[in-house]
């Protein structure tokens, strides 16, 4: 039971932070399908920096991980500019733009990983190997029966994510900027009439989304795979999108959806182990989050509260 | 406007996109220390469009060319699948998954059955259409009935197909040596492998005939039938189509079904044509590249023939390019990505061109 909670949390929280990024972007009225690519680029930049700087620190030092986190957020938000450029400047279809960003991200990171490995490290490899992040157990709290597992064997990033998520909630619902951002998604003309630049706010939202996605990506790279390679693109970004739709574009219900995915996944894995089924049955377990997503969407998509101006290109002159 | 002029105008923007991306790709190749012209020429050589310096026994430029045709046949189907959905305003990003589902069912039902070629080959095609259409219809139905974004649902289905097929292959149909599914019988194969023609061994893809037929059929559907007109109307504006009395829901389900059928055909021509087995846990990139192909071909069936030849040439030739020019094969997908990037902007480029034309006209009028 404890293992299910521990593994479930370490999967759900990176997913959650990516979904918050998606909420920011979509609340501002820009359709965001590029989370998958953004998290990959973030993980790529973060992993590259971690590998570059790792030599300067002791083997078990956590510093490279924090460096990686910072650069992952920067990398993600810079790459998100591509989506902003296509959507805001070139007025491209936002769905197509999202897919373009994803395909570009996969192609570029795969190419660059190989190239940089050869040029910098002189090795023919298609991945950056990372250390597995250390885990911490909070004394005292971890002794609480049942709930204690929540505070056991935590990755440090889980705490970072919770802090960032709280900040994101605060900015979205308790600040002037957050209000303008939400207004951009529902009635951009009103924002314009109030004297704010719709495109500037949307640009900010897209970059925040890139930063949060990048953060989520590097957390996955450090926990699940312990390296950066093309295997980072297994659909976490799309899962985050499903979570935010299921969470009705609100932050707290989205957390619920992410936890559900996380526990479904870790529970399934545990089941395979406990029942001692052959390892190929893991493939069947892997479909659980996806099937769950589809089923939940069937029940919850009908009355969804998508931002009203979502996906529409803002045209000042239109009525 | 003259006809040639019209065709040229339609091709202007895609050509511009290709040119830009080749230049960008060339700069990247040059910066990493290889000769871009040599690299691009190697792409042509690798796909049998230019002679290589030497050939093995039973091989010549023709062998390479037929292998290339064999490779781009599924791409034509896949790109048509994307185009049909896009014309109706839907985005089918699940082509790869639909290909896998159709290919797998056809492999299991016909590929391992021992049926004669005369029965097996048409049956493979039929199953491809059926399974692909079914998978597409599910997505269309979910969109129509439950308002589920088709991008999300098709991606979810992609993963579900990928893992279920991988599980079934690993449990029942795995070839212990290759770690792939057991190869299908020659009778079920849509490509006649290693056929001796003169002194050459050539793979003859039968699917290309079906692919060209599909191109004409899709063109006919959109230009000459009522259904095609309705689909296009839904694509331009859902609300306008609704007010005109078109059943929008029916159109969405239908377009996804047709799109799925074409994806299914892509699946059987790939898994039972180009390759003869399925690698577990891998979703091929054809379905995603098909988006680039379709956009580049402006969603026009005939444009798609040209653009799929180009995009598949880049990926097919990349292996040879790596061996000759020493450029990483991964650059191929980067170039494809850049082409996609420029084609996504084409609405803007077109808008800018029109604006400039309007201004020019206005200036001319003022001068008068």
XYZ file of C-alpha atoms in Angstrom:
687
model
C 0.000 0.000 0.000
C 2.798 2.397 0.933
C 4.587 1.703 -2.333
C 1.457 2.550 -4.295
C 1.195 5.926 -2.571
C 4.910 6.728 -2.870
C 5.172 5.809 -6.556
C 1.795 7.288 -7.352
C 2.758 10.647 -5.884
C 6.078 10.797 -7.690
C 4.216 10.255 -10.966
C 1.214 12.477 -10.226
C 3.045 15.610 -9.092
C 5.174 16.238 -12.216
C 2.013 15.577 -14.196
C 0.199 18.102 -12.020
C 2.719 20.886 -12.566
C 2.556 20.325 -16.337
C -1.222 20.432 -16.188
C -1.067 23.752 -14.295
C 1.066 25.089 -17.139
C -1.616 23.949 -19.542
C -4.301 25.629 -17.431
C -2.420 28.925 -17.562
C -2.095 28.767 -21.320
C -5.646 27.659 -22.013
C -7.163 30.066 -19.485
C -5.561 32.856 -21.519
C -7.375 31.566 -24.589
C -4.558 29.731 -26.377
C -5.057 26.026 -27.085
C -2.071 24.151 -25.702
C -1.248 20.752 -27.166
C 2.498 21.306 -27.048
C 3.054 20.292 -23.411
C 4.519 16.989 -24.566
C 7.185 18.741 -26.609
C 7.828 21.463 -24.047
C 8.432 19.010 -21.223
C 10.829 17.090 -23.478
C 12.825 20.199 -24.371
C 12.880 21.273 -20.735
C 14.163 17.860 -19.701
C 16.724 17.980 -22.500
C 18.153 21.377 -21.529
C 18.063 20.496 -17.836
C 19.747 17.119 -18.374
C 22.392 18.676 -20.614
C 23.257 21.256 -17.974
C 23.263 18.636 -15.229
C 25.660 16.470 -17.233
C 27.885 19.457 -18.033
C 28.099 20.636 -14.443
C 28.083 17.229 -12.743
C 31.893 17.026 -12.877
C 32.220 20.045 -10.587
C 30.348 18.475 -7.727
C 30.680 15.389 -5.597
C 28.935 12.275 -6.857
C 25.939 12.448 -4.551
C 25.594 16.221 -4.489
C 22.049 17.450 -5.143
C 23.277 20.717 -6.681
C 23.298 19.500 -10.339
C 19.656 18.560 -9.894
C 18.695 22.074 -8.836
C 20.743 23.538 -11.687
C 18.905 21.167 -14.030
C 15.546 22.311 -12.659
C 16.344 25.980 -13.226
C 17.586 25.426 -16.755
C 14.661 23.130 -17.548
C 12.209 25.919 -16.747
C 14.228 28.389 -18.814
C 14.539 25.936 -21.713
C 10.848 25.129 -21.659
C 9.757 28.751 -21.656
C 12.179 29.722 -24.427
C 10.988 26.864 -26.627
C 7.403 27.850 -25.867
C 8.158 31.090 -27.708
C 7.874 29.028 -30.886
C 4.238 28.287 -30.058
C 3.720 31.961 -29.232
C 5.326 33.023 -32.501
C 3.117 30.684 -34.544
C -0.121 31.388 -32.651
C 0.145 35.076 -31.848
C 2.317 36.506 -34.601
C 1.646 34.222 -37.547
C -1.947 33.522 -36.506
C -1.557 29.821 -37.317
C -4.151 27.278 -36.273
C -3.351 26.665 -32.601
C -3.952 22.921 -32.753
C -1.609 22.538 -35.716
C 0.914 24.806 -34.063
C 0.900 22.620 -30.966
C 1.571 19.518 -33.031
C 4.323 21.307 -34.946
C 6.017 22.283 -31.688
C 5.813 18.669 -30.491
C 7.297 17.241 -33.664
C 10.033 19.892 -33.722
C 10.853 19.190 -30.088
C 11.202 15.448 -30.626
C 13.270 15.833 -33.783
C 15.547 18.536 -32.395
C 16.242 16.931 -29.022
C 16.948 13.531 -30.604
C 19.338 15.120 -33.103
C 21.032 17.411 -30.601
C 21.439 14.681 -27.988
C 23.371 12.593 -30.479
C 25.346 15.541 -31.819
C 26.294 16.986 -28.423
C 27.192 13.582 -27.043
C 29.625 13.202 -29.922
C 31.010 16.741 -29.889
C 31.315 17.356 -26.157
C 31.698 13.930 -24.615
C 33.073 12.042 -27.611
C 30.620 9.205 -27.057
C 28.182 7.686 -29.544
C 25.141 7.740 -27.309
C 21.576 8.909 -27.702
C 20.979 9.753 -24.061
C 22.279 11.795 -21.153
C 22.633 9.611 -18.090
C 21.536 11.320 -14.880
C 21.943 10.350 -11.293
C 18.779 9.163 -9.599
C 17.582 11.884 -7.304
C 18.029 11.180 -3.592
C 14.917 10.664 -1.512
C 13.997 12.156 1.795
C 11.713 10.996 4.562
C 10.236 13.577 6.868
C 10.745 12.385 10.455
C 7.647 12.377 12.628
C 5.062 12.918 9.917
C 6.022 9.679 8.202
C 5.006 7.737 11.315
C 1.316 8.621 10.935
C -0.483 5.398 10.021
C -1.622 5.156 6.378
C -1.060 8.860 5.628
C 2.571 8.504 6.645
C 3.475 7.104 3.237
C 2.821 10.539 1.776
C 5.840 11.831 3.679
C 8.062 8.808 3.112
C 10.743 8.500 0.431
C 9.872 11.822 -1.133
C 11.826 13.107 -4.067
C 12.969 16.666 -3.271
C 11.233 17.843 -6.431
C 7.867 16.881 -5.003
C 8.250 19.593 -2.384
C 9.406 22.097 -5.011
C 6.381 21.250 -7.130
C 3.949 21.737 -4.264
C 5.444 25.163 -3.511
C 5.379 26.178 -7.182
C 1.837 24.879 -7.566
C 0.683 26.951 -4.612
C 2.377 30.033 -6.076
C 0.702 29.347 -9.409
C -2.688 29.102 -7.714
C -2.064 32.361 -5.885
C -1.029 34.232 -9.033
C -3.973 32.891 -10.991
C -6.722 33.663 -8.491
C -5.387 36.347 -6.157
C -3.527 38.809 -8.374
C -4.461 41.400 -10.954
C -2.357 39.629 -13.578
C -4.198 36.376 -12.946
C -7.525 38.088 -13.393
C -6.478 39.642 -16.684
C -5.177 36.295 -17.822
C -8.463 34.557 -17.081
C -10.360 37.377 -18.751
C -8.262 36.944 -21.903
C -9.637 33.450 -22.265
C -13.256 34.422 -21.781
C -13.573 37.860 -23.263
C -10.393 39.256 -24.785
C -12.195 42.323 -26.109
C -13.055 43.388 -22.578
C -9.398 43.099 -21.619
C -8.486 45.216 -24.595
C -11.096 47.797 -23.660
C -9.630 47.912 -20.154
C -6.364 48.978 -21.719
C -4.355 45.759 -21.526
C -2.482 44.126 -24.371
C -4.142 40.751 -24.982
C -1.229 39.335 -26.932
C 1.261 40.314 -24.236
C -0.741 38.538 -21.553
C -1.107 35.481 -23.755
C 2.622 35.511 -24.454
C 3.271 35.527 -20.717
C 0.834 32.658 -20.230
C 2.490 30.582 -22.946
C 5.917 31.159 -21.423
C 4.691 30.226 -17.944
C 3.274 27.065 -19.460
C 6.641 26.304 -21.059
C 8.452 26.855 -17.786
C 6.120 24.629 -15.760
C 6.140 21.927 -18.451
C 9.924 21.992 -18.502
C 9.963 21.585 -14.731
C 7.644 18.598 -14.998
C 9.810 17.099 -17.734
C 13.058 17.233 -15.771
C 11.308 15.684 -12.765
C 10.249 12.732 -14.927
C 13.774 12.480 -16.321
C 15.210 12.386 -12.796
C 12.738 9.977 -11.264
C 11.290 7.474 -13.714
C 13.944 7.075 -16.378
C 17.099 8.474 -14.666
C 18.322 9.651 -18.057
C 17.307 11.860 -20.927
C 16.502 10.065 -24.163
C 13.676 9.900 -26.677
C 11.868 7.682 -24.160
C 10.784 10.866 -22.352
C 8.104 11.225 -25.070
C 5.614 8.652 -23.872
C 2.613 10.915 -23.685
C 2.924 12.492 -20.224
C 2.132 15.839 -21.816
C -1.080 14.548 -23.334
C -1.992 12.910 -20.067
C -1.587 16.316 -18.420
C -3.960 17.812 -20.986
C -6.512 15.108 -20.269
C -6.107 15.820 -16.549
C -6.779 19.513 -16.968
C -9.835 18.918 -19.135
C -11.071 16.422 -16.578
C -10.317 18.969 -13.861
C -12.441 21.480 -15.736
C -9.556 23.988 -16.157
C -9.379 24.486 -12.377
C -6.252 23.799 -10.378
C -7.539 21.803 -7.416
C -9.766 19.316 -9.297
C -6.860 18.847 -11.732
C -4.714 17.707 -8.812
C -7.377 15.101 -8.117
C -7.231 13.865 -11.706
C -3.431 13.647 -11.611
C -3.504 11.695 -8.351
C -6.010 9.323 -9.900
C -3.681 8.690 -12.860
C -0.721 8.254 -10.558
C -2.417 5.772 -8.262
C -4.005 3.860 -11.153
C -0.547 3.404 -12.608
C 1.326 2.485 -9.446
C -1.552 0.294 -8.282
C -1.521 -1.589 -11.568
C 2.215 -2.186 -11.401
C 1.881 -3.441 -7.852
C -0.882 -5.790 -8.927
C 1.344 -7.343 -11.589
C 4.042 -7.877 -8.971
C 1.773 -9.231 -6.268
C 0.006 -11.678 -8.573
C 3.408 -12.637 -10.034
C 2.241 -12.265 -13.591
C 4.810 -12.350 -16.425
C 6.386 -8.979 -17.161
C 4.570 -8.658 -20.482
C 1.414 -8.033 -18.478
C 2.929 -4.693 -17.542
C 1.959 -3.538 -21.021
C -1.666 -4.170 -20.130
C -1.263 -2.209 -16.926
C 0.280 0.658 -18.864
C -3.006 1.265 -20.671
C -4.837 1.897 -17.386
C -4.281 5.683 -17.217
C -5.224 6.057 -20.873
C -8.404 3.983 -20.629
C -9.300 5.812 -17.438
C -8.791 9.144 -19.192
C -11.100 8.179 -22.027
C -13.768 6.869 -19.700
C -13.633 9.920 -17.473
C -13.762 12.236 -20.444
C -16.868 10.416 -21.641
C -18.573 11.329 -18.390
C -17.178 14.798 -17.808
C -16.594 16.395 -21.209
C -20.203 17.213 -21.902
C -20.610 19.954 -19.325
C -17.066 21.220 -19.479
C -16.247 24.802 -18.675
C -13.649 25.492 -21.314
C -12.640 29.149 -21.577
C -15.069 30.714 -24.016
C -12.488 32.256 -26.344
C -10.256 29.154 -26.322
C -8.542 28.573 -29.651
C -9.814 31.733 -31.263
C -7.250 33.999 -32.825
C -7.643 37.421 -31.249
C -8.576 40.002 -33.838
C -8.897 43.527 -32.540
C -11.256 44.586 -35.299
C -13.654 41.648 -34.977
C -16.930 41.951 -33.108
C -6.945 33.016 -64.567
C -5.105 30.500 -66.676
C -4.908 26.961 -65.377
C -1.108 26.713 -65.217
C -1.056 29.979 -63.360
C -3.505 28.619 -60.797
C -1.426 25.500 -60.194
C 1.693 27.608 -59.865
C -0.010 29.867 -57.341
C -1.088 26.882 -55.267
C 2.457 25.527 -55.275
C 4.195 28.808 -54.537
C 3.876 28.669 -50.748
C 4.755 24.969 -50.302
C 7.775 25.476 -52.548
C 8.784 28.441 -50.433
C 8.442 26.317 -47.278
C 10.579 23.545 -48.752
C 13.241 25.964 -49.939
C 13.452 27.690 -46.556
C 13.768 24.412 -44.671
C 16.375 23.018 -47.056
C 18.416 26.181 -46.556
C 18.059 26.009 -42.764
C 18.864 22.271 -42.789
C 21.843 22.935 -45.068
C 23.207 25.548 -42.685
C 22.872 23.117 -39.770
C 24.692 20.407 -41.732
C 27.416 22.852 -42.780
C 27.896 24.118 -39.227
C 28.366 20.574 -37.954
C 31.143 20.154 -40.487
C 29.673 18.231 -43.420
C 28.999 19.218 -46.985
C 25.268 19.978 -47.346
C 25.204 19.459 -51.117
C 26.806 16.064 -50.764
C 24.332 15.228 -47.986
C 21.306 16.242 -50.049
C 22.608 14.383 -53.094
C 23.002 11.315 -50.868
C 19.297 11.607 -50.013
C 18.508 11.308 -53.728
C 20.913 8.388 -54.107
C 19.469 6.595 -51.090
C 15.975 6.675 -52.546
C 16.963 5.547 -56.033
C 16.560 8.909 -57.752
C 20.264 9.325 -58.489
C 22.870 6.631 -59.195
C 25.109 5.456 -56.352
C 28.788 4.887 -57.011
C 28.516 1.102 -56.629
C 25.847 -1.568 -56.227
C 25.774 -5.077 -54.759
C 24.734 -8.111 -56.803
C 21.151 -8.145 -58.090
C 20.841 -4.471 -57.190
C 20.742 -1.256 -59.177
C 19.168 2.170 -59.061
C 15.873 0.451 -59.949
C 15.974 -1.701 -56.813
C 16.418 1.400 -54.700
C 13.679 3.207 -56.541
C 11.148 0.412 -56.081
C 12.053 0.140 -52.436
C 11.413 3.871 -52.190
C 8.003 3.510 -53.880
C 7.275 0.685 -51.459
C 8.108 3.058 -48.628
C 6.031 6.011 -49.730
C 2.873 4.029 -50.559
C 1.733 3.930 -46.892
C 2.616 7.612 -46.606
C 0.176 8.557 -49.385
C -2.634 6.747 -47.573
C -1.667 8.229 -44.224
C -1.485 11.763 -45.589
C -4.852 11.339 -47.317
C -6.236 10.234 -43.949
C -4.994 13.414 -42.312
C -6.245 15.541 -45.206
C -9.789 14.115 -45.200
C -10.147 14.887 -41.495
C -8.562 18.325 -41.818
C -10.882 19.296 -44.659
C -13.794 18.660 -42.298
C -12.111 20.679 -39.571
C -10.928 17.699 -37.539
C -7.412 16.744 -36.648
C -6.569 13.046 -36.888
C -3.320 12.659 -34.980
C -4.113 9.007 -34.334
C -3.146 7.772 -37.794
C -0.185 5.803 -36.423
C -2.370 4.018 -33.901
C -5.049 3.228 -36.468
C -2.332 1.902 -38.786
C -1.058 -0.356 -36.034
C -4.516 -1.677 -35.147
C -5.367 -2.442 -38.777
C -1.951 -3.925 -39.491
C -2.071 -6.131 -36.414
C -5.551 -7.535 -37.027
C -4.725 -8.197 -40.677
C -1.479 -9.884 -39.640
C -3.195 -12.194 -37.168
C -6.286 -12.993 -39.230
C -4.775 -13.331 -42.709
C -1.010 -13.213 -42.343
C -0.885 -16.409 -40.255
C -3.812 -18.177 -41.949
C -2.192 -19.894 -44.926
C -4.837 -18.656 -47.351
C -3.923 -18.477 -51.047
C -2.683 -15.192 -52.472
C -5.851 -14.600 -54.505
C -8.029 -14.631 -51.396
C -5.498 -13.336 -48.896
C -4.445 -10.081 -50.558
C -7.951 -8.627 -51.056
C -8.892 -9.832 -47.577
C -5.936 -7.961 -46.074
C -7.066 -4.765 -47.764
C -10.650 -5.312 -46.633
C -9.628 -5.865 -43.021
C -7.419 -2.783 -43.178
C -10.349 -0.639 -44.298
C -12.696 -2.182 -41.743
C -10.508 -1.947 -38.644
C -9.111 1.463 -39.539
C -12.596 2.777 -40.226
C -13.830 1.404 -36.930
C -10.998 3.050 -34.988
C -11.668 6.342 -36.746
C -15.400 6.072 -36.161
C -14.858 5.692 -32.409
C -12.973 8.995 -32.323
C -15.615 10.740 -34.411
C -18.378 9.314 -32.253
C -16.697 10.417 -29.014
C -16.337 13.899 -30.456
C -19.940 14.061 -31.634
C -21.626 12.400 -28.683
C -19.479 13.447 -25.736
C -17.667 16.526 -27.018
C -14.252 14.936 -26.437
C -11.452 16.750 -28.222
C -10.430 14.425 -31.057
C -6.745 15.124 -30.507
C -6.858 13.892 -26.930
C -8.986 10.836 -27.665
C -6.929 9.754 -30.665
C -3.714 10.067 -28.694
C -5.197 8.013 -25.869
C -6.236 5.392 -28.429
C -2.709 5.497 -29.895
C -1.255 4.427 -26.564
C -3.972 1.875 -25.902
C -3.406 0.225 -29.307
C 0.344 0.359 -28.858
C 0.347 -1.373 -25.483
C -2.401 -3.892 -26.235
C -0.730 -4.940 -29.495
C 2.628 -5.123 -27.766
C 1.133 -7.303 -25.046
C -0.546 -9.648 -27.540
C 2.588 -9.960 -29.662
C 4.838 -10.646 -26.686
C 2.394 -13.200 -25.313
C 1.304 -15.063 -28.435
C 3.030 -14.102 -31.673
C 6.613 -13.272 -30.814
C 9.507 -14.498 -32.940
C 12.147 -15.372 -30.308
C 15.042 -14.420 -32.598
C 13.979 -11.037 -33.968
C 11.925 -10.058 -30.889
C 9.228 -8.945 -33.335
C 5.979 -10.587 -34.382
C 6.334 -13.702 -36.559
C 6.634 -12.688 -40.204
C 3.452 -12.912 -42.286
C 3.109 -15.388 -45.155
C 4.245 -14.281 -48.605
C 0.711 -14.857 -49.906
C -0.681 -12.169 -47.607
C 2.107 -9.701 -48.347
C 1.009 -6.683 -50.418
C 4.531 -6.305 -51.751
C 6.064 -9.014 -53.917
C 9.430 -9.266 -52.182
C 12.690 -9.974 -54.010
C 11.002 -10.710 -57.318
C 13.488 -11.605 -60.032
C 13.126 -9.158 -62.924
C 15.863 -9.630 -65.508
C 18.983 -9.835 -63.390
C 17.594 -7.690 -60.581
C 15.783 -8.573 -57.387
C 13.036 -6.038 -56.910
C 10.317 -5.478 -54.303
C 7.164 -4.775 -56.282
C 4.635 -2.809 -54.216
C 1.082 -3.636 -55.316
C -0.260 -1.102 -52.858
C 0.842 1.863 -54.954
C -1.975 1.121 -57.428
C -4.509 1.239 -54.601
C -2.873 4.398 -53.279
C -3.180 6.228 -56.590
C -6.765 5.019 -56.856
C -7.440 6.393 -53.381
C -6.008 9.760 -54.410
C -8.497 9.976 -57.284
C -11.372 8.790 -55.092
C -10.655 11.357 -52.390
C -10.427 14.078 -55.033
C -13.750 12.891 -56.469
C -15.342 12.850 -53.025
C -14.457 16.457 -52.288
C -14.921 17.989 -55.714
C -17.833 16.083 -57.189
C -20.122 14.748 -54.450
C -22.665 16.270 -52.100
C -21.111 14.569 -49.087
C -17.734 16.093 -49.898
C -19.307 19.513 -50.174
C -20.973 19.101 -46.798
C -17.728 17.949 -45.198
C -15.948 21.011 -46.520
C -18.745 23.270 -45.309
C -18.430 21.800 -41.807
C -14.693 22.383 -42.016
C -15.064 26.048 -42.914
C -17.628 26.879 -40.270
C -19.514 24.481 -38.072
C -22.231 26.977 -37.159
C -22.778 28.135 -40.742
C -23.068 24.516 -41.874
C -25.579 23.854 -39.109
C -27.744 26.791 -40.178
C -27.590 25.560 -43.757
C -29.217 22.332 -42.568
C -26.163 20.099 -42.753
C -26.010 17.403 -40.085
C -22.724 18.440 -38.505
C -22.452 15.472 -36.154
C -22.980 12.956 -38.937
C -20.382 14.715 -41.056
C -17.804 14.643 -38.270
C -18.293 10.941 -37.611
C -18.199 10.187 -41.346
C -15.064 12.156 -42.018
C -13.255 10.457 -39.134
C -14.454 7.082 -40.414
C -13.147 7.746 -43.925
C -9.959 9.084 -42.435
C -9.627 5.930 -40.348
C -10.228 3.708 -43.384
C -7.391 5.419 -45.220
C -5.199 5.084 -42.133
C -6.069 1.388 -42.038
C -4.952 1.039 -45.647
C -1.732 2.808 -44.715
C -1.361 0.263 -41.915
C -1.727 -2.836 -44.058
C 0.515 -1.459 -46.826
C 3.130 -0.726 -44.185
C 2.944 -3.755 -41.899
C 2.048 -6.311 -44.581
C 3.832 -4.535 -47.412
C 6.943 -2.572 -46.637
C 7.806 -4.629 -43.561
C 6.395 -8.085 -42.846
C 6.245 -7.982 -39.074
C 5.371 -5.688 -36.190
C 7.833 -4.415 -33.626
C 6.215 -4.343 -30.196
C 6.066 -1.107 -28.182
C 6.877 1.038 -31.202
C 4.521 3.494 -32.813
C 5.942 4.376 -36.223
C 6.393 8.017 -37.156
C 4.534 7.725 -40.483
C 1.271 8.923 -38.991
C 2.915 12.036 -37.574
C 5.009 12.784 -40.653
C 1.760 12.463 -42.596
C 0.605 15.696 -40.966
C 3.587 17.474 -42.498
C 2.913 15.803 -45.835
C -0.733 16.782 -45.825
C -0.096 20.391 -44.822
C 2.671 20.694 -47.384
C 0.350 19.351 -50.069
C -2.275 21.956 -48.999
C -4.614 19.021 -48.206
C -4.982 18.508 -51.945
C -4.938 14.799 -52.957
C -2.662 15.399 -55.935
C -0.436 17.740 -53.966
C -0.108 14.946 -51.431
C 1.502 12.626 -53.996
C 4.283 15.158 -54.551
C 4.757 16.089 -50.912
C 4.806 12.482 -49.709
C 7.459 11.705 -52.308
C 9.548 14.547 -50.908
C 9.145 13.818 -47.196
C 9.684 10.064 -47.530
C 12.727 10.741 -49.702
C 14.234 12.686 -46.803
C 13.679 9.881 -44.303
C 14.410 7.005 -46.699
C 17.628 8.571 -47.917
C 18.843 9.530 -44.453
C 20.426 6.132 -43.721
C 22.504 6.320 -46.895
C 23.296 9.958 -46.142
C 24.698 8.915 -42.784
C 27.008 6.359 -44.353
C 28.209 8.617 -47.183
C 28.214 12.145 -45.792
C 28.500 11.285 -42.084
C 25.452 13.317 -41.148
C 23.313 11.958 -38.301
C 20.168 10.341 -39.681
C 18.147 12.266 -37.088
C 18.624 15.447 -39.135
C 15.968 14.037 -41.492
C 13.197 14.530 -38.967
C 14.551 17.963 -38.105
C 14.229 19.004 -41.758
C 10.718 17.518 -41.852
C 9.904 19.482 -38.722
C 11.127 22.729 -40.237
C 9.069 22.113 -43.373
C 6.070 21.594 -41.111
C 6.883 24.812 -39.272
C 6.917 26.868 -42.435
C 3.786 25.194 -43.811
C 1.919 25.994 -40.596
C 2.576 29.663 -41.275
C 1.230 29.479 -44.787
C -2.081 31.061 -43.867
C -0.125 34.065 -42.660
C 2.112 34.170 -45.728
C -0.950 33.997 -47.953
C -2.639 36.750 -45.950
C 0.457 38.945 -46.228
C 0.665 38.343 -49.987
C -2.990 39.283 -50.418
C -2.564 42.376 -48.304
C 0.369 43.496 -50.395
C -1.603 42.875 -53.565
C -4.510 44.907 -52.221
C -2.229 47.779 -51.320
C -0.632 47.658 -54.732
C -4.058 47.798 -56.374
C -5.065 50.707 -54.208
C -1.884 52.596 -55.028
C -2.439 51.938 -58.721
C -5.970 53.320 -58.440
C -4.800 56.419 -56.618
C -2.234 57.079 -59.315
C -4.972 57.038 -61.904
